Structure formats: C-alpha cells, structure tokens
Amino acid sequence: MPGAGGGPLGGDWVSGERVFGPPAGTFDADWLVPVVREAVPDASHERVREAVVRVWAVLREEAAFRGCAPADVPLDVVGSRLGSSDQPADRVDEAALTAVRAAVRAYGVR
C-alpha cells in the first residue's frame, strides 16, 4: 500500500496487529512512520523512519543513563540531543519525538 509520497507505509497492515499498536513491550519503527508523515506530509518515508529510529535510540540511551523508563526522559533533553548546539531539531525530528514518546507511554515499551 503506497503512502502519500508513493513510498511504502511500512509493516503488515492486514493482520490487524499494527492497526491497534505493536505488541506490548516492543518497539516497531515502521508502525509510527504513517503517524509522523501525517504530521509532516512533505517528509519522505525514509527520512521519517530514520528520525523515528534515531529518537528511539536517544530515548533508550538517556533512559539507561538516568536509570528510568524511556517515557520518563524529559523531552527537552531528547530535543537538544536531536539538534546540534546551534540548530534545534527539525519538524520531522519533533514529530517523531512526539509520536515515539506517545507510543512508549501507551504501550509500555522499554
């Protein structure tokens, strides 16, 4: 099934599992790509997927460093790590951060 830009939406959209969310406790970057592309429709599938994977990696690293769950990592910490010291995170990164954080909280992903 093609996405808005002609690229794949990603994942298995017939089993029903991804319609409601990934299995409890797991992280599935492809499941979040359509959510982020809805917020930033001009972004390519590949760019969005890369942003989702990077946000998840930063959340996990910060959670391990702080000794907390990924859902408890402060958003400003992740946002500052996604951008450089003089350049804030872009729209795709911000949308990916919002989507990943919501999924982490909703599905108990660790």
Coordinates of C-alpha atoms in Angstrom, one line a residue:
M1 CA 0.0 0.0 0.0
P2 CA 1.7 3.3 -1.1
G3 CA 1.9 6.3 1.2
A4 CA 1.2 9.9 0.3
G5 CA 4.5 10.3 -1.4
G6 CA 4.3 7.0 -3.2
G7 CA 6.5 5.2 -0.7
P8 CA 5.5 2.3 1.4
L9 CA 3.6 2.9 4.7
G10 CA 5.6 0.0 6.2
G11 CA 4.6 -3.0 8.0
D12 CA 1.8 -5.6 8.0
W13 CA -1.5 -3.8 7.6
V14 CA -3.6 -6.8 7.1
S15 CA -3.2 -8.8 10.3
G16 CA -4.8 -6.1 12.4
E17 CA -2.0 -6.0 15.0
R18 CA -0.4 -2.8 13.7
V19 CA -3.8 -1.2 13.4
F20 CA -4.1 -1.0 17.1
G21 CA -0.4 -0.9 18.0
P22 CA 2.7 -3.0 18.3
P23 CA 2.7 -6.0 20.7
A24 CA 3.1 -4.8 24.3
G25 CA 6.7 -4.1 25.3
T26 CA 8.1 -3.9 21.8
F27 CA 9.1 -1.0 19.6
D28 CA 8.3 -1.0 15.9
A29 CA 9.6 2.0 13.9
D30 CA 7.5 1.2 10.8
W31 CA 4.3 1.3 12.8
L32 CA 5.0 5.0 13.6
V33 CA 6.0 6.2 10.2
P34 CA 2.4 6.9 9.0
V35 CA 1.7 8.9 12.2
V36 CA 4.8 11.1 11.6
R37 CA 4.1 11.5 7.9
E38 CA 0.6 12.7 8.7
A39 CA 2.2 15.5 10.8
V40 CA 4.9 16.3 8.2
P41 CA 3.4 15.1 4.9
D42 CA 6.3 16.5 2.8
A43 CA 8.8 14.3 4.5
S44 CA 9.9 11.1 2.7
H45 CA 9.2 7.6 4.2
E46 CA 13.0 7.0 4.6
R47 CA 13.6 10.3 6.4
V48 CA 10.7 9.7 8.8
R49 CA 11.8 6.2 9.5
E50 CA 15.4 7.3 10.2
A51 CA 14.1 10.0 12.6
V52 CA 11.9 7.5 14.4
V53 CA 14.8 5.1 14.8
R54 CA 17.1 7.9 16.0
V55 CA 14.6 9.3 18.5
W56 CA 14.1 5.8 19.9
A57 CA 17.9 5.3 20.3
V58 CA 18.3 8.6 22.1
L59 CA 15.4 7.8 24.4
R60 CA 16.9 4.4 25.3
E61 CA 20.3 5.9 25.9
E62 CA 19.1 8.6 28.1
A63 CA 16.8 6.3 30.0
A64 CA 19.7 3.9 30.6
F65 CA 21.9 6.8 31.7
R66 CA 19.3 8.2 34.0
G67 CA 18.0 4.9 35.3
C68 CA 14.4 5.5 34.3
A69 CA 11.9 4.3 31.7
P70 CA 12.1 5.9 28.2
A71 CA 8.7 7.5 28.8
D72 CA 10.2 9.4 31.8
V73 CA 13.1 11.0 29.9
P74 CA 12.5 14.8 29.7
L75 CA 11.5 16.0 26.2
D76 CA 13.9 18.9 26.3
V77 CA 16.9 16.5 26.8
V78 CA 15.9 14.4 23.8
G79 CA 15.2 17.5 21.7
S80 CA 18.6 19.0 22.5
R81 CA 20.3 15.7 21.5
L82 CA 18.5 15.6 18.2
G83 CA 19.7 19.0 17.2
S84 CA 23.1 20.5 17.3
S85 CA 24.2 23.1 19.8
D86 CA 23.3 25.9 17.4
Q87 CA 20.5 24.2 15.5
P88 CA 17.3 22.9 17.1
A89 CA 15.7 19.6 16.0
D90 CA 13.7 20.0 12.7
R91 CA 10.0 19.4 12.2
V92 CA 10.4 15.7 11.3
D93 CA 12.5 15.0 14.4
E94 CA 10.0 16.9 16.6
A95 CA 7.0 15.0 15.1
A96 CA 9.0 11.7 15.5
L97 CA 9.7 12.6 19.2
T98 CA 6.0 13.3 19.8
A99 CA 4.9 10.0 18.2
V100 CA 7.6 7.8 19.8
R101 CA 7.0 9.3 23.3
A102 CA 3.2 8.7 22.9
A103 CA 3.8 5.1 21.8
V104 CA 6.2 4.4 24.6
R105 CA 3.7 5.7 27.1
A106 CA 0.7 4.0 25.6
Y107 CA 2.3 0.6 25.0
G108 CA 4.8 0.4 27.9
V109 CA 7.8 0.0 25.6
R110 CA 11.1 -0.3 27.4

